[in-house]
XYZ file of C-alpha atoms in Angstrom:
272
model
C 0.000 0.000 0.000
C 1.210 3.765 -0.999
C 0.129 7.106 -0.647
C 0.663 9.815 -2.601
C 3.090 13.079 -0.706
C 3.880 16.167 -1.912
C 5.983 17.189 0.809
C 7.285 16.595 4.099
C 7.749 19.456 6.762
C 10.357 18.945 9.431
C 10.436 21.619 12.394
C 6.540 22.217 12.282
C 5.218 24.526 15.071
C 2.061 25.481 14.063
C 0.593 22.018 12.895
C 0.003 20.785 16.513
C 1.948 21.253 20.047
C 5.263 21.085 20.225
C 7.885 20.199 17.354
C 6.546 18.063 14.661
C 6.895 16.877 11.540
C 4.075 17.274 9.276
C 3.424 14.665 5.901
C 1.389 16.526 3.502
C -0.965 14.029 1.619
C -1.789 15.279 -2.009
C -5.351 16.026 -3.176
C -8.299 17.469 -1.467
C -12.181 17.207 -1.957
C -12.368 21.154 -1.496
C -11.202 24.013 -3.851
C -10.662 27.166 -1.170
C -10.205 29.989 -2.895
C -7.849 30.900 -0.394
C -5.765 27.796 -0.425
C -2.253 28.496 0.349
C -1.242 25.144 -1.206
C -2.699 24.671 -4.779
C 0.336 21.884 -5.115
C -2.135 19.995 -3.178
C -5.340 19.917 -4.611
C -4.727 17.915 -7.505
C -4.330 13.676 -6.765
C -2.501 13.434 -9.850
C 1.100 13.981 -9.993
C 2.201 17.669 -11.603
C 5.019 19.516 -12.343
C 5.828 23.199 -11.642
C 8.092 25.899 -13.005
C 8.674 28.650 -11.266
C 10.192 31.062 -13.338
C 12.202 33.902 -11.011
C 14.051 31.365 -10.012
C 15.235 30.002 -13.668
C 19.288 31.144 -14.182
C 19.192 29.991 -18.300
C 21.534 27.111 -17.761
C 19.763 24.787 -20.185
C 20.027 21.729 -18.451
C 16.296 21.566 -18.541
C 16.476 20.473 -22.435
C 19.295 17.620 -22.030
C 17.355 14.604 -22.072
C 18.691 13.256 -18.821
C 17.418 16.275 -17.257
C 15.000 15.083 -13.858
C 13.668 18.512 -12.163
C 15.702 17.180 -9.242
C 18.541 18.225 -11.233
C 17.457 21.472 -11.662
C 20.670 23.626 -10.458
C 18.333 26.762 -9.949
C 15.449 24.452 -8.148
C 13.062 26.515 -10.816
C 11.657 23.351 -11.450
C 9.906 20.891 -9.300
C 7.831 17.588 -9.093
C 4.795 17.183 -6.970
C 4.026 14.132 -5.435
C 5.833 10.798 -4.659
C 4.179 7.621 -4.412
C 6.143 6.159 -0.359
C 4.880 3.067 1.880
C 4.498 2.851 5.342
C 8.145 1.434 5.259
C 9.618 4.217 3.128
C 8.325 6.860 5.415
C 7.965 5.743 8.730
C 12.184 6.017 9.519
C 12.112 9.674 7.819
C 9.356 10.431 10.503
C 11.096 9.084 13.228
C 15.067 11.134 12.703
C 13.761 13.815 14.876
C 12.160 11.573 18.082
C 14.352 13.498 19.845
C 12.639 16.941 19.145
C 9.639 15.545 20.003
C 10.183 14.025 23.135
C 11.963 17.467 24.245
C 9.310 19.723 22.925
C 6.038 17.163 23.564
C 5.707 17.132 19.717
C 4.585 14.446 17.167
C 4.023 13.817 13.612
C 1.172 15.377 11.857
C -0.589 13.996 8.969
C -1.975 16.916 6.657
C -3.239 18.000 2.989
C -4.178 18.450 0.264
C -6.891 16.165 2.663
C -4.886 13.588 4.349
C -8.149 11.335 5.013
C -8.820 10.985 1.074
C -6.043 8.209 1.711
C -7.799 7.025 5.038
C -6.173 3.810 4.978
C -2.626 4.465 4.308
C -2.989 6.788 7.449
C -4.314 4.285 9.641
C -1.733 1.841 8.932
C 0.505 4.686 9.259
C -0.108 6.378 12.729
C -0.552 2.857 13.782
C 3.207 2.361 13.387
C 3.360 5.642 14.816
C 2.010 4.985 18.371
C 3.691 2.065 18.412
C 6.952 4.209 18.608
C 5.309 5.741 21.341
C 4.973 9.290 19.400
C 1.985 11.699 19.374
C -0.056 12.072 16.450
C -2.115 14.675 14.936
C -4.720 14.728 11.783
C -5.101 18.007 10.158
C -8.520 17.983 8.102
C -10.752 20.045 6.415
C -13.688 17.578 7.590
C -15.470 16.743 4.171
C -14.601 13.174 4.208
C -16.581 9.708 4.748
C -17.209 8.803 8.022
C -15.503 5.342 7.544
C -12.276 7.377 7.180
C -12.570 8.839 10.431
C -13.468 5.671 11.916
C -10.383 4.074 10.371
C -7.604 6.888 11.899
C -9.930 7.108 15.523
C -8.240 4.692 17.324
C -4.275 5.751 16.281
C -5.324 9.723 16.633
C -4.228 12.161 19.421
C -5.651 15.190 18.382
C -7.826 16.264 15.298
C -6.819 19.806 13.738
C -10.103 20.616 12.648
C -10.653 23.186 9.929
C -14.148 25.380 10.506
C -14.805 28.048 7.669
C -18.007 29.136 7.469
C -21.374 28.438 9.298
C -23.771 29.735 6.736
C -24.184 26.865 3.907
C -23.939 29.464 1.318
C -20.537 30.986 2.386
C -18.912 27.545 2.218
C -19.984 26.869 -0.939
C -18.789 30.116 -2.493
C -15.494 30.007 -0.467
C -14.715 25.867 -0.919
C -17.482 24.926 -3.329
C -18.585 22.096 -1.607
C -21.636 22.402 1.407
C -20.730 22.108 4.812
C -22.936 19.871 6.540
C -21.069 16.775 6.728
C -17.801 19.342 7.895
C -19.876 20.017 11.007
C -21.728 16.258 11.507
C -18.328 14.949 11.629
C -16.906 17.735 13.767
C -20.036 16.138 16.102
C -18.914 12.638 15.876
C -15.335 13.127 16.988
C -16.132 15.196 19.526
C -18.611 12.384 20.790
C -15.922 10.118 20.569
C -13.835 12.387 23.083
C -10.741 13.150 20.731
C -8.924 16.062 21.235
C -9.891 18.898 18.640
C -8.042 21.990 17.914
C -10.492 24.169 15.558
C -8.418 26.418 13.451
C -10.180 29.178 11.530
C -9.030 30.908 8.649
C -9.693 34.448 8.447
C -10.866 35.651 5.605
C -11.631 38.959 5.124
C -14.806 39.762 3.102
C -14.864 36.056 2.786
C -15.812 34.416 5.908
C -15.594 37.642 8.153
C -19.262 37.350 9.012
C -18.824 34.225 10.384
C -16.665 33.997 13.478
C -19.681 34.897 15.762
C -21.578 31.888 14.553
C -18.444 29.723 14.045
C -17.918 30.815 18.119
C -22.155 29.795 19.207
C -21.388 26.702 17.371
C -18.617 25.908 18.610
C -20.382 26.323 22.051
C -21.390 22.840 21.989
C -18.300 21.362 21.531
C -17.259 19.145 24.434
C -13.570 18.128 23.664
C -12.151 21.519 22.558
C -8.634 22.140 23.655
C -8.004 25.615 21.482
C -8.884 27.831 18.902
C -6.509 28.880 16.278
C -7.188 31.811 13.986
C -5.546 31.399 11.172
C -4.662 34.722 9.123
C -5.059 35.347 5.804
C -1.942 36.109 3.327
C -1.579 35.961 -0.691
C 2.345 34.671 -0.437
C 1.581 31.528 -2.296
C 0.500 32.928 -6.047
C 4.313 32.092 -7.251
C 2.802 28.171 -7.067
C -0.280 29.083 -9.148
C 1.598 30.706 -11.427
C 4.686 27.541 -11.752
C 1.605 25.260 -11.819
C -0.486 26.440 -14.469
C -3.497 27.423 -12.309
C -6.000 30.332 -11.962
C -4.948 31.854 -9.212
C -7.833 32.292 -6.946
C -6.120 34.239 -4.152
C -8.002 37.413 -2.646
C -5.911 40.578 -2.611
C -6.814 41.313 0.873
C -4.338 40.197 3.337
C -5.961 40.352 7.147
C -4.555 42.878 9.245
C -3.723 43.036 12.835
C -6.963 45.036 13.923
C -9.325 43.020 11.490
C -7.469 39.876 13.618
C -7.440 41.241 17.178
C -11.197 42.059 16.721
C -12.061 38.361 15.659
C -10.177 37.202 18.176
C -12.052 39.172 20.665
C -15.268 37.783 19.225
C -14.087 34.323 20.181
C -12.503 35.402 23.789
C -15.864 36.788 24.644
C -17.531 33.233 24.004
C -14.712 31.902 26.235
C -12.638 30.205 23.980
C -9.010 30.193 24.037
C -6.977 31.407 21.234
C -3.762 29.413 20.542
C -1.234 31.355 19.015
């Protein structure tokens, strides 16, 4: 059994506690149009070119040219077909870190779950080694695939976006009732759930006072994060191909502090 990665992320501190590492899974059942990883929507393998970074060496037209070779790294391959036995000891070089630091391995996206099985197997392996893990989804996925990970799971990083049905749909063009049924379920199971948020303004801005009453209910909350918006990844659109769907509008420090103060007032509290 493989799975299909388009990157691995030593050093994460923002994809869980501690120091982690964080396996990005490739493809995704939603298209955000703020998605700060396009390289991850797609299933199928692609290749980018970024072009500042070309220096007009021509090595790119020799016909042994691989864009690992590529001596300006303007050109790149995403995704790599690994098994649990190809990545698990990559994982595992920095079990040091996490001991020190109480940090784990994270599995992430694209949609991580859209390979539900690879990931069980995998953060099966994982606990075994005695290290913490961490799912970062967006929630649209079956429910099998939750049941699948449940058992080998620390803590769910739970993406919320929107509230209103309508908003999701314009911002990920998919509904969000199953996103908020299975937000339900794993709470009910009494997994640990970090909700992160991304702030959107003129996107989902309306919606952090109903993401916040919603939220209300939830039983097995340990944090909110509030994610904030920036336009930094456009370069990948661009070296991919793809309309780039990024809003101009960057949040800004008062259009965050006064989101955040939303959610403090519901008496949540916001992780940094």
């Amino acid at each position: 059994m493989k799975a299909r990665i388009f990157e691995i992320k030593r050093f994460a501190v923002h994809d869980g506690d501690g120091i982690r590492t964080t396996v990005f899974f490739k493809g995704c059942p939603l298209k955000c149009i703020w998605c700060h990883n396009p390289e991850g929507i797609s299933f199928e393998y692609q290749r980018a070119f970024y072009k500042s970074k070309c220096i007009g060496c021509g090595e790119c037209k020799k016909e042994s040219f691989t864009p690992s070779n590529c001596p300006g790294e303007a050109r790149t391959e995403y995704g790599k077909d690994l098994t649990v036995e190809e990545l698990l000891p990559k994982l595992l070089e920095d079990r040091d870190f996490f001991e020190a630091s109480n940090g784990g391995i994270t599995l992430s996206g694209g949609e991580c779950l859209c390979q539900a099985d690879f990931c069980a197997e995998l953060l099966k392996r994982i606990k075994e080694e005695g290290i913490n893990t961490a799912i970062d989804t967006c929630g649209f996925v079956s429910r099998d695939a939750i049941d699948k990970v449940l058992p080998y799971t620390d803590t769910f990083l739970y993406d919320v976006k929107a509230i209103d049905k309508n908003v999701h749909i314009k911002c990920t063009g998919q509904p969000n009732t199953l996103i908020l049924d299975n937000l339900k379920y794993i709470d009910s199971c009494g997994k640990d759930i970090e909700v992160r948020i991304p702030f959107v303004p003129g996107f989902n801005t309306d919606e952090i006072e109903k993401i916040a009453v919603f939220l209300k209910d939830i039983k097995s909350l340990i944090g909110v994060r509030l994610l904030p918006y920036h336009n930094y990844a456009g370069s990948k659109y661009d070296a991919l191909s793809l309309k780039n769907t990024l809003p101009e509008k960057m949040s800004t420090d008062e259009e965050m502090m006064a989101a955040k103060s939303i959610l403090i007032s519901h008496g949540f509290w916001i992780k940094d």
